Amino acid sequence: MSDTATTETLGFQTEVAKLLHLMIHSLYSNKEIFLRELVSNAADASDKLRFESLAHPELLAEDTELGIWIDFDADAHTITLRDNGIGMSRDEVISNLGTIARSGTADFVKNLSGDQQKDSHLIGQFGVGFYSAFVVAKQVDVRTRRAGLAASEGVFWSSQGEGEFSVGTIERAQRGTEIVLHLRDEATEYADGWRLRGIIHKYAEHIGIPVYMLKTQDETQGDDEKGEKEVAWEAINQAAALWTRPRTEISDDEYKAFYKHISHDFSDPATWSHNKVEGKLEYTSLLYIPTRAPFDLFNREAPKGLKLYVQRVFIMDDAEQFLPLYLRFVKGVIDSNDLPLNVSREILQSNPSIETIRSTLTKRVLDMLAKMAESQPESYQSFWDTFGAVLKEGVVEDHGNQEKLASLFRFASSRQADEKQNLSLDTYISQMPADQKAIYYVTAESFQAGRQSPHMEIFRKKDIDVLVMTDRVDEWMMSWLREYQGKSFVHVGKGDLSLDDVSAEDQKKAQETQEAEHGDLLKRLKDALGEQITEAKVSSRLVDSPACLVVAEGDIGLATRQMLEAAGQKLPPSKPRMEVNLDHALIKRMEVETDESRFKALSTVLYGQAALAEGMQLKDPSLFVGQLNQLLAQLLG
């Protein structure tokens, strides 16, 4: 280093230090990933230089042929990777190599458990980038200069990945970045030309930047006139952007490798779609459905979107304008011939072509999922288990595709013993009795809670299947999804219930007769429970249970309301009504109870039981337990 006066030693961001330690010890089975990540970063640096040169052509003037050069020294156990891309300034080096500039990093680190197998999977979800170099290197040296800065503003960075790094100013004639990896003893196998070539062919065959390596000794052209060996660099990848090639010329392995390049995921994608659109608008899209969710999937503010190219020039990562938010798990590339090269996020927001492309890409993704559901049901079930809760957001955000989205949904049902045995709405409808006009469902905290809910008793008796929905988003979603294939949705625990085999008028008359006959009991219940309920009514739902709580049609379920209020959300006031089963022994006993204090205690216990059956938490558990114990003591004499 030529200028030691400006050298300083700094500490890594806490999250980086933890991540480095865990990566070094967790990625033991994926060591070769380091080269994929470093080549990917170098390619991104070239893309960014091309983009900046649109406004500042002088940045490219000194060296117009962009590339990535890889060399190694088997004796010194080093690998050197160099690019002539955008490079970094001193501040950028400290920021980019000393911190992880990514939202949710702290939450990510909290989830790391120290278990190698689990953490390897989680790190794969996060993306490892530059820090993967330390999986194979005991020391990493970086020399870089940002395009447009003077040669005297080069930067040297070095670290052994153990909590701190050194950074200083150097003289550097070339723009771009050079990384030297000093390999660990157990990773010296990578200082080998054939091994490095194999990894490049596996992971970087598809990128649009040539990757060069020196020809092996038996490939050189012989000695020159002075009797010295010639040094020749050769491109070892196709250096053609994969999405620009015809689909018939691209293998599945190449598609999978490209997915890993753009997503930094270790796993293969579940499926993909590669299309070229010509006509009024011309663009090419390559879209992937992942098999694993990123750790920040449910953070709606996290970066998401497609890589945007215009006429094969990289414009931006995470162009979120081309897909709705509920499809934020989709990875891929879009390359447009119609957008201006100086396009920005603001221009994308106002460009009329974007909405057309967005609509087409959205339908393409939904068609991909429909095709997977039909031809690969097991793979689709795995997708649904991973991304289903996010896809449900589309019911609210994308009204035009509601029906298509609903056809992709999968739910457990009351006839199934296992919540994993999901069925589609089409399957549910095909299995309905001919006279059933509605799709019945219940929302609950868990499958067993929903399946055993008191509201389900009349449906079990009549052998009517009920969908059991357990995602926290379900109740909100169903407030927007009112019907499917002409069948309305009916929540079995809300409002007045009228089954298809009994006319609403007949049921209403029967209920009015019963309530007139037992009006005194219903009034005493209301008086005993006071403001906890709106009214007490005779139930048409119950068969085995003495009572249940019912909220109004269109209101939020009791357990969901309690959860939202606990999270600090203010909701409009709402109280349930209590419905009682006149055939139950407890209700019959209460009807003849003359001691009002005992009747009130029984009423409190009855309400508590009904609330617990709904998955609610009691406001005063000690009162409930005390009165229950008192009644048991009286029963025991």
XYZ file of C-alpha atoms in Angstrom:
637
model
C 0.000 0.000 0.000
C 1.567 3.288 -1.098
C -0.150 5.681 1.317
C -0.149 4.214 4.813
C -0.971 7.599 6.353
C -4.555 7.269 5.223
C -4.939 3.667 6.335
C -7.379 2.974 9.152
C -8.746 -0.113 10.841
C -12.511 -0.281 11.288
C -14.917 -2.777 12.815
C -17.560 -4.615 10.839
C -21.201 -3.846 11.469
C -22.393 -6.268 14.182
C -24.655 -8.123 11.773
C -21.777 -8.582 9.290
C -19.496 -10.036 11.931
C -22.151 -12.559 12.962
C -22.967 -13.392 9.361
C -19.299 -13.925 8.483
C -18.772 -16.288 11.368
C -21.868 -18.317 10.552
C -21.198 -18.420 6.814
C -17.659 -19.687 7.300
C -18.991 -22.505 9.473
C -22.331 -23.166 7.745
C -21.609 -23.194 4.007
C -19.176 -26.080 4.190
C -21.156 -27.989 1.530
C -21.590 -25.008 -0.821
C -18.093 -23.553 -0.913
C -17.950 -23.070 -4.665
C -20.773 -20.557 -4.345
C -18.132 -17.892 -3.631
C -17.140 -17.683 -7.307
C -20.728 -17.362 -8.474
C -21.285 -14.470 -6.064
C -18.084 -12.617 -6.954
C -18.645 -12.998 -10.699
C -22.240 -11.850 -10.236
C -21.052 -8.737 -8.374
C -18.486 -8.018 -11.104
C -21.161 -8.353 -13.793
C -23.418 -5.966 -11.839
C -20.526 -3.472 -11.651
C -20.213 -3.572 -15.454
C -23.972 -3.143 -15.866
C -23.918 -0.096 -13.602
C -21.041 1.447 -15.532
C -22.924 1.021 -18.800
C -25.927 2.733 -17.265
C -23.958 5.687 -15.873
C -22.104 6.067 -19.172
C -25.412 6.874 -20.885
C -25.281 10.271 -19.178
C -21.480 10.437 -18.855
C -19.871 8.716 -21.887
C -16.409 9.763 -20.707
C -16.598 7.091 -17.965
C -16.182 4.370 -20.610
C -13.681 6.216 -22.780
C -10.517 4.804 -21.184
C -11.570 1.171 -21.647
C -14.703 0.329 -23.652
C -14.421 -3.475 -23.642
C -15.972 -4.626 -20.382
C -15.038 -7.991 -18.921
C -14.108 -10.106 -15.916
C -10.637 -11.651 -15.610
C -9.863 -14.607 -13.308
C -6.354 -15.854 -12.516
C -4.839 -18.103 -9.861
C -1.496 -19.038 -8.338
C -1.369 -22.672 -7.291
C 1.884 -22.203 -5.358
C 0.764 -19.119 -3.444
C -2.772 -20.516 -3.013
C -4.467 -17.365 -4.328
C -7.281 -16.545 -6.739
C -7.529 -13.104 -8.331
C -10.718 -11.760 -9.876
C -10.665 -8.413 -11.713
C -13.286 -6.335 -13.525
C -13.266 -2.945 -15.251
C -16.742 -1.997 -14.124
C -17.930 0.967 -12.066
C -15.520 0.424 -9.145
C -15.884 1.988 -5.693
C -14.824 5.133 -3.887
C -13.424 5.039 -0.362
C -16.830 5.802 1.190
C -18.494 3.149 -0.963
C -15.902 0.570 0.068
C -16.518 1.238 3.752
C -20.283 1.190 3.240
C -20.524 -1.778 0.868
C -17.895 -4.038 2.424
C -18.352 -3.094 6.054
C -22.137 -3.203 6.363
C -25.079 -5.065 4.886
C -27.218 -2.356 3.357
C -30.368 -4.397 3.363
C -33.559 -3.915 5.329
C -34.379 -6.553 7.902
C -30.757 -7.585 8.507
C -31.116 -7.462 12.278
C -34.209 -9.679 12.152
C -32.354 -12.030 9.841
C -29.445 -12.385 12.256
C -31.860 -13.027 15.148
C -33.207 -16.016 13.248
C -29.772 -17.622 12.920
C -29.639 -20.517 15.326
C -26.068 -21.808 15.160
C -27.311 -25.061 13.653
C -25.227 -25.506 10.473
C -27.896 -27.155 8.374
C -30.661 -24.704 9.304
C -28.432 -21.646 9.010
C -27.124 -22.741 5.619
C -30.722 -22.769 4.375
C -31.445 -19.362 5.921
C -28.276 -17.798 4.512
C -29.319 -19.127 1.128
C -32.612 -17.270 1.523
C -30.801 -14.058 2.405
C -28.129 -14.066 -0.312
C -24.451 -14.026 0.606
C -22.778 -11.710 -1.934
C -19.211 -10.525 -1.359
C -18.919 -12.115 2.082
C -19.022 -15.611 0.558
C -15.338 -15.041 -0.282
C -14.503 -15.794 3.346
C -15.942 -19.289 3.029
C -12.765 -20.256 1.131
C -10.375 -17.391 1.969
C -8.504 -16.709 5.186
C -7.795 -13.214 3.906
C -9.376 -11.065 1.210
C -7.653 -8.046 -0.376
C -9.559 -5.584 -2.543
C -8.108 -2.872 -4.792
C -10.587 -0.592 -6.510
C -11.136 2.812 -8.110
C -14.440 4.335 -9.073
C -14.896 5.357 -12.699
C -14.417 9.106 -13.044
C -12.102 9.508 -10.037
C -8.383 10.255 -10.300
C -5.787 7.460 -10.159
C -4.671 8.814 -6.787
C -8.097 8.013 -5.319
C -7.771 4.248 -5.522
C -8.746 2.280 -2.424
C -7.226 -0.762 -0.745
C -9.373 -2.908 1.597
C -8.243 -6.005 3.475
C -9.743 -8.290 6.100
C -9.437 -11.749 7.572
C -13.156 -11.792 8.284
C -12.753 -11.748 12.052
C -14.469 -8.575 13.166
C -12.471 -5.779 11.539
C -10.999 -4.571 8.268
C -8.340 -2.146 7.064
C -8.947 0.476 4.412
C -6.488 2.907 2.822
C -5.816 5.089 -0.205
C -3.596 3.841 -3.055
C -2.552 4.830 -6.548
C -4.553 2.814 -9.081
C -4.447 3.511 -12.805
C -7.337 1.256 -13.795
C -10.959 1.792 -12.888
C -12.882 -1.201 -11.532
C -12.134 -3.723 -8.820
C -9.559 -6.440 -8.179
C -10.140 -9.051 -5.471
C -7.401 -11.374 -4.228
C -8.441 -14.422 -2.203
C -5.789 -16.019 0.022
C -7.217 -19.513 0.275
C -7.640 -21.499 3.449
C -5.668 -24.719 3.673
C -8.814 -26.788 3.164
C -9.798 -24.769 0.067
C -6.569 -24.839 -1.982
C -8.311 -27.125 -4.501
C -9.864 -23.994 -6.007
C -6.464 -22.663 -7.145
C -6.825 -24.821 -10.219
C -7.703 -23.767 -13.749
C -9.969 -26.678 -14.587
C -11.863 -26.381 -11.302
C -12.445 -22.652 -11.795
C -13.527 -23.149 -15.414
C -16.005 -25.795 -14.325
C -17.591 -23.457 -11.772
C -17.805 -20.618 -14.326
C -19.501 -22.917 -16.844
C -21.907 -24.002 -14.128
C -22.847 -20.581 -12.809
C -21.779 -17.816 -15.245
C -22.281 -19.222 -18.727
C -25.336 -17.021 -19.186
C -24.215 -13.556 -18.057
C -23.776 -10.849 -20.682
C -20.177 -10.029 -19.694
C -17.253 -12.159 -20.964
C -15.286 -14.005 -18.288
C -11.625 -14.467 -19.256
C -9.014 -16.924 -18.037
C -5.482 -17.572 -19.216
C -5.135 -20.428 -21.664
C -3.649 -23.512 -20.126
C -0.035 -24.254 -21.067
C -0.879 -26.881 -23.686
C -3.296 -24.435 -25.346
C -0.766 -21.613 -25.928
C 0.477 -20.887 -29.407
C 4.125 -21.611 -28.614
C 7.058 -19.265 -28.056
C 7.315 -15.814 -29.568
C 10.411 -14.536 -31.418
C 12.277 -13.972 -28.146
C 11.639 -17.526 -27.010
C 9.172 -16.482 -24.262
C 5.841 -18.123 -23.648
C 2.859 -16.135 -24.928
C 0.204 -15.129 -22.403
C -3.270 -15.346 -23.898
C -6.615 -14.607 -22.283
C -9.684 -16.362 -23.625
C -13.385 -15.934 -22.915
C -14.681 -19.097 -21.257
C -18.405 -18.267 -21.208
C -20.862 -17.477 -23.968
C -21.144 -13.857 -22.764
C -24.654 -13.575 -24.205
C -27.521 -12.558 -21.932
C -29.557 -15.722 -21.522
C -32.962 -14.114 -22.063
C -31.863 -12.855 -25.513
C -31.251 -16.385 -26.804
C -33.975 -18.581 -28.370
C -35.705 -20.872 -25.862
C -34.879 -23.926 -27.976
C -31.161 -23.271 -27.457
C -31.319 -22.996 -23.669
C -31.137 -26.058 -21.432
C -32.974 -26.457 -18.135
C -29.637 -26.373 -16.324
C -28.847 -22.993 -17.894
C -32.231 -21.624 -16.840
C -31.636 -22.878 -13.287
C -28.122 -21.427 -13.164
C -29.399 -18.037 -14.348
C -32.063 -18.074 -11.642
C -29.393 -18.617 -8.996
C -27.373 -15.779 -10.516
C -30.171 -13.203 -10.238
C -31.721 -14.451 -6.984
C -28.641 -15.533 -5.010
C -30.680 -18.572 -3.994
C -29.084 -21.989 -3.517
C -32.189 -23.901 -4.588
C -33.538 -24.576 -8.070
C -36.670 -22.647 -9.095
C -40.033 -24.407 -9.067
C -40.863 -23.302 -12.618
C -40.162 -20.496 -15.097
C -41.554 -18.793 -18.198
C -39.479 -17.229 -21.006
C -41.396 -15.097 -23.516
C -40.707 -12.565 -26.235
C -43.534 -10.151 -27.070
C -43.605 -8.369 -30.430
C -46.162 -5.924 -31.748
C -47.295 -2.617 -30.318
C -44.915 -3.201 -27.411
C -41.697 -5.196 -27.709
C -40.127 -6.772 -24.670
C -38.686 -10.041 -23.407
C -39.464 -11.468 -19.993
C -37.968 -14.360 -18.042
C -39.940 -15.052 -14.858
C -39.185 -17.564 -12.105
C -41.252 -19.022 -9.270
C -38.888 -19.878 -6.365
C -39.150 -22.998 -4.236
C -38.068 -21.244 -1.046
C -39.235 -17.973 0.444
C -36.769 -15.172 1.253
C -36.543 -14.400 4.946
C -38.175 -10.982 4.419
C -41.132 -12.246 2.367
C -43.704 -10.677 4.682
C -41.923 -7.326 4.852
C -43.897 -5.363 2.262
C -41.314 -2.564 2.381
C -38.357 -4.807 1.463
C -36.819 -4.431 -2.025
C -38.654 -6.525 -4.620
C -39.281 -6.623 -8.324
C -37.655 -7.624 -11.590
C -34.291 -6.686 -13.045
C -34.987 -4.086 -15.731
C -32.987 -3.813 -18.936
C -33.695 -1.462 -21.828
C -32.264 -2.626 -25.164
C -30.012 -4.993 -23.199
C -28.628 -2.146 -21.067
C -29.076 -2.715 -17.336
C -31.249 -0.001 -15.769
C -32.189 -1.075 -12.244
C -32.647 -3.908 -9.781
C -35.975 -4.352 -8.010
C -38.209 -2.629 -10.585
C -41.412 -3.174 -8.612
C -43.695 -1.492 -11.162
C -43.974 -4.565 -13.398
C -45.742 -6.890 -10.955
C -48.273 -6.293 -8.159
C -47.080 -6.480 -4.578
C -48.749 -9.829 -3.926
C -46.413 -11.387 -6.538
C -43.299 -9.991 -4.836
C -41.810 -13.486 -4.563
C -41.379 -13.717 -8.369
C -37.805 -13.277 -9.629
C -36.735 -12.505 -13.149
C -35.715 -10.111 -15.884
C -37.601 -7.832 -18.259
C -35.861 -6.285 -21.265
C -37.852 -3.616 -23.118
C -37.196 -2.048 -26.517
C -39.768 0.713 -26.033
C -38.694 2.427 -22.818
C -36.154 5.289 -22.935
C -32.606 4.514 -21.842
C -32.774 7.269 -19.231
C -35.809 5.673 -17.586
C -36.182 6.193 -13.829
C -38.583 4.965 -11.165
C -40.547 8.210 -11.534
C -40.830 7.767 -15.305
C -41.919 4.154 -14.808
C -44.740 5.322 -12.562
C -46.171 7.580 -15.271
C -45.375 5.602 -18.429
C -48.609 4.255 -19.999
C -46.803 1.203 -21.408
C -45.956 -0.046 -17.915
C -49.557 -0.828 -16.989
C -49.961 -2.914 -20.147
C -46.755 -4.850 -19.447
C -47.704 -5.232 -15.777
C -51.121 -6.653 -16.661
C -49.619 -9.113 -19.142
C -46.869 -10.275 -16.774
C -49.363 -10.687 -13.923
C -51.566 -12.961 -16.036
C -48.485 -14.865 -17.181
C -47.455 -15.582 -13.593
C -50.981 -16.696 -12.691
C -51.028 -18.949 -15.765
C -47.674 -20.426 -14.716
C -49.129 -21.251 -11.311
C -52.308 -22.714 -12.823
C -50.238 -24.911 -15.117
C -48.081 -26.070 -12.209
C -51.190 -26.808 -10.106
C -52.567 -29.000 -12.893
C -49.435 -30.810 -14.054
C -47.351 -30.838 -10.840
C -49.812 -30.942 -7.920
C -47.172 -31.932 -5.348
C -44.859 -29.088 -6.395
C -47.789 -26.700 -6.357
C -48.791 -27.796 -2.859
C -45.244 -27.037 -1.713
C -45.491 -23.628 -3.394
C -48.839 -22.990 -1.713
C -47.509 -23.900 1.718
C -44.675 -21.391 1.203
C -46.308 -18.495 -0.639
C -50.075 -19.008 -0.251
C -50.534 -16.356 2.431
C -48.891 -13.748 0.174
C -50.906 -14.786 -2.884
C -54.117 -14.235 -0.889
C -53.290 -10.524 -0.684
C -54.176 -10.361 -4.376
C -57.886 -10.752 -3.643
C -57.836 -7.237 -2.213
C -55.162 -5.700 -4.446
C -56.173 -7.126 -7.831
C -59.941 -7.252 -8.181
C -59.735 -7.962 -11.916
C -57.958 -11.268 -11.303
C -59.980 -12.311 -8.242
C -61.576 -15.345 -9.881
C -58.293 -16.586 -11.331
C -56.561 -16.107 -7.988
C -59.330 -17.907 -6.099
C -58.940 -20.903 -8.411
C -55.311 -21.170 -7.208
C -56.193 -21.174 -3.506
C -56.036 -24.334 -1.425
C -57.824 -24.960 1.885
C -58.211 -27.657 4.484
C -61.751 -28.862 5.103
C -63.740 -30.342 7.969
C -64.036 -33.762 6.321
C -60.267 -34.201 6.354
C -58.328 -35.525 9.293
C -55.117 -33.796 8.159
C -54.826 -30.064 7.486
C -52.209 -30.798 4.798
C -54.843 -32.489 2.639
C -55.827 -29.266 0.899
C -58.449 -28.944 -1.792
C -59.244 -26.261 -4.344
C -62.518 -24.346 -4.535
C -63.281 -26.161 -7.799
C -62.891 -29.514 -6.034
C -65.073 -28.342 -3.132
C -67.832 -27.285 -5.540
C -67.609 -30.538 -7.496
C -68.174 -32.494 -4.252
C -71.113 -30.398 -3.031
C -74.633 -31.889 -2.950
C -76.754 -30.662 -5.848
C -78.965 -28.541 -3.568
C -76.082 -26.789 -1.751
C -75.941 -23.185 -2.910
C -73.141 -21.736 -0.748
C -69.492 -22.415 0.027
C -69.252 -22.719 3.811
C -66.094 -21.798 5.698
C -64.809 -21.069 9.184
C -61.762 -19.051 10.300
C -59.763 -20.228 13.292
C -56.350 -20.064 14.950
C -55.641 -23.693 14.084
C -57.081 -26.505 12.025
C -58.239 -28.478 15.058
C -59.808 -25.377 16.647
C -61.765 -24.701 13.479
C -62.743 -28.317 12.906
C -64.003 -28.710 16.495
C -65.715 -25.315 16.689
C -69.280 -25.448 18.069
C -70.420 -23.681 14.888
C -69.529 -26.831 12.953
C -71.893 -29.158 14.811
C -74.921 -28.821 12.550
C -72.652 -29.256 9.508
C -71.183 -32.468 10.892
C -74.676 -33.747 11.601
C -75.790 -33.034 8.035
C -72.445 -34.138 6.525
C -71.786 -30.773 4.877
C -68.134 -30.006 4.202
C -66.765 -26.719 5.578
C -63.491 -25.074 4.563
C -61.202 -24.440 7.542
C -59.075 -21.295 7.113
C -56.219 -20.736 9.548
C -53.992 -18.030 8.016
C -54.242 -14.696 9.807
C -54.888 -13.022 6.467
C -57.930 -15.221 5.765
C -60.595 -13.219 7.548
C -59.457 -10.000 5.906
C -59.278 -11.753 2.531
C -62.764 -13.244 2.811
C -64.257 -9.838 3.518
C -63.364 -9.061 -0.124
C -63.931 -12.466 -1.726
C -67.715 -12.713 -1.745
C -68.345 -15.461 -4.323
C -66.709 -17.947 -6.669
C -68.225 -19.589 -9.735
C -71.581 -18.109 -8.792
C -71.473 -19.602 -5.276
C -71.521 -17.179 -2.344
C -69.244 -17.667 0.664
C -70.878 -18.094 4.072
C -68.959 -17.945 7.359
C -70.556 -20.551 9.627
C -69.841 -18.465 12.735
C -71.326 -15.154 11.624
C -74.825 -13.779 11.301
C -78.007 -15.785 10.885
C -77.454 -19.254 9.477
C -79.863 -20.820 7.007
C -78.900 -24.200 5.552
C -79.934 -25.023 2.031
C -82.270 -27.856 3.015
C -84.427 -25.549 5.179
C -86.081 -22.405 3.829
C -85.152 -19.191 5.595
C -88.851 -18.443 6.244
C -89.502 -21.817 7.903
C -86.380 -21.501 10.045
C -87.288 -17.972 11.085
C -90.790 -19.023 12.166
C -89.476 -22.006 14.146
C -86.890 -19.829 15.853
C -89.441 -17.132 16.753
C -91.702 -19.773 18.295
C -88.876 -21.187 20.436
C -87.723 -17.743 21.551
C -91.263 -16.833 22.572
C -91.541 -20.019 24.629
C -88.154 -19.498 26.295
C -88.092 -15.721 26.406
C -87.583 -15.621 30.174
C -84.381 -17.723 29.936
C -82.976 -15.538 27.161
C -83.716 -12.337 29.100
C -82.079 -13.697 32.257
C -78.957 -14.630 30.254
C -78.720 -11.157 28.776
C -79.184 -9.552 32.180
C -76.569 -11.833 33.765
C -73.919 -11.185 31.092
C -74.727 -7.516 30.634
C -72.499 -5.654 28.150
C -70.532 -8.773 27.183
C -73.223 -9.709 24.632
C -75.772 -7.888 22.477
C -78.537 -10.456 23.041
C -79.246 -14.124 23.750
C -80.988 -16.196 21.072
C -81.978 -19.775 20.316
C -79.389 -21.462 18.104
C -79.866 -23.342 14.853
C -76.135 -24.191 14.756
C -75.614 -26.277 17.891
C -76.057 -30.004 18.378
C -73.733 -31.032 21.231
C -72.525 -27.757 22.824
C -74.648 -25.677 25.198
C -73.795 -22.268 23.716
C -71.715 -20.350 21.188
C -70.855 -16.742 20.406
C -71.844 -15.279 17.038
C -70.708 -11.992 15.525
C -72.672 -9.983 12.972
C -72.342 -10.698 9.268
C -69.410 -8.696 7.900
C -67.882 -8.113 11.328
C -64.411 -9.279 12.341
C -64.215 -12.635 14.091
C -63.735 -12.587 17.847
C -60.271 -14.202 17.931
C -59.033 -12.038 15.039
C -60.384 -8.903 16.730
C -58.577 -9.777 19.934
C -55.326 -10.370 18.019
C -55.543 -7.035 16.157
C -56.378 -5.093 19.310
C -53.401 -6.695 21.075
C -51.236 -5.440 18.188
C -52.411 -1.895 18.862
C -55.010 -1.510 16.113
C -58.107 0.476 16.966
C -61.274 -1.223 15.785
C -64.908 -0.106 15.921
C -66.705 -1.579 18.939
C -68.473 -4.895 18.451
C -70.101 -7.423 20.732
C -71.244 -10.944 19.934
C -74.612 -12.415 20.618
C -74.934 -15.657 22.545
C -76.819 -18.553 20.976
C -77.965 -21.434 23.205
C -78.881 -25.030 22.546
C -82.270 -25.640 24.201
C -81.755 -29.419 24.052
C -78.574 -29.354 26.128
C -78.817 -30.524 29.765
C -76.977 -27.476 31.102
C -79.374 -25.048 29.421
C -82.359 -27.051 30.704
C -80.866 -26.926 34.221
C -80.273 -23.191 33.999
C -83.841 -22.574 32.867
C -85.207 -23.966 36.145
C -82.523 -22.382 38.365
C -84.192 -20.030 40.891
C -81.053 -18.831 42.701
C -80.023 -15.726 40.712
C -76.453 -15.677 42.033
C -75.964 -19.289 40.917
C -77.648 -18.503 37.571
C -75.199 -15.636 37.057
C -72.248 -17.877 37.898
C -73.522 -20.489 35.420
C -73.967 -17.766 32.800
C -70.387 -16.561 33.306
C -69.050 -20.102 32.942
C -71.219 -20.626 29.865
C -69.838 -17.446 28.271
C -66.255 -18.393 29.162
C -66.621 -21.828 27.592
C -68.051 -20.325 24.405
C -65.261 -17.724 24.251
C -62.539 -20.345 24.724
C -64.110 -22.452 21.984
C -63.709 -19.408 19.687
C -59.993 -19.237 20.456
C -60.391 -16.083 22.546
C -58.504 -15.153 25.678
C -60.714 -14.416 28.687
C -60.479 -10.894 30.073
C -60.697 -12.211 33.641
C -59.526 -15.862 33.708
C -59.381 -15.895 37.522
C -63.100 -15.012 37.770
C -63.970 -17.783 35.334
C -61.859 -20.357 37.193
C -63.226 -19.243 40.589
C -66.851 -19.566 39.523
C -66.182 -22.888 37.783
C -64.555 -24.246 40.960
C -67.442 -22.978 43.048
C -69.967 -24.780 40.853
C -67.919 -27.992 40.901
C -67.693 -27.831 44.692
C -71.463 -27.449 44.927
C -71.933 -30.349 42.554
C -69.692 -32.517 44.735
C -71.837 -31.735 47.787
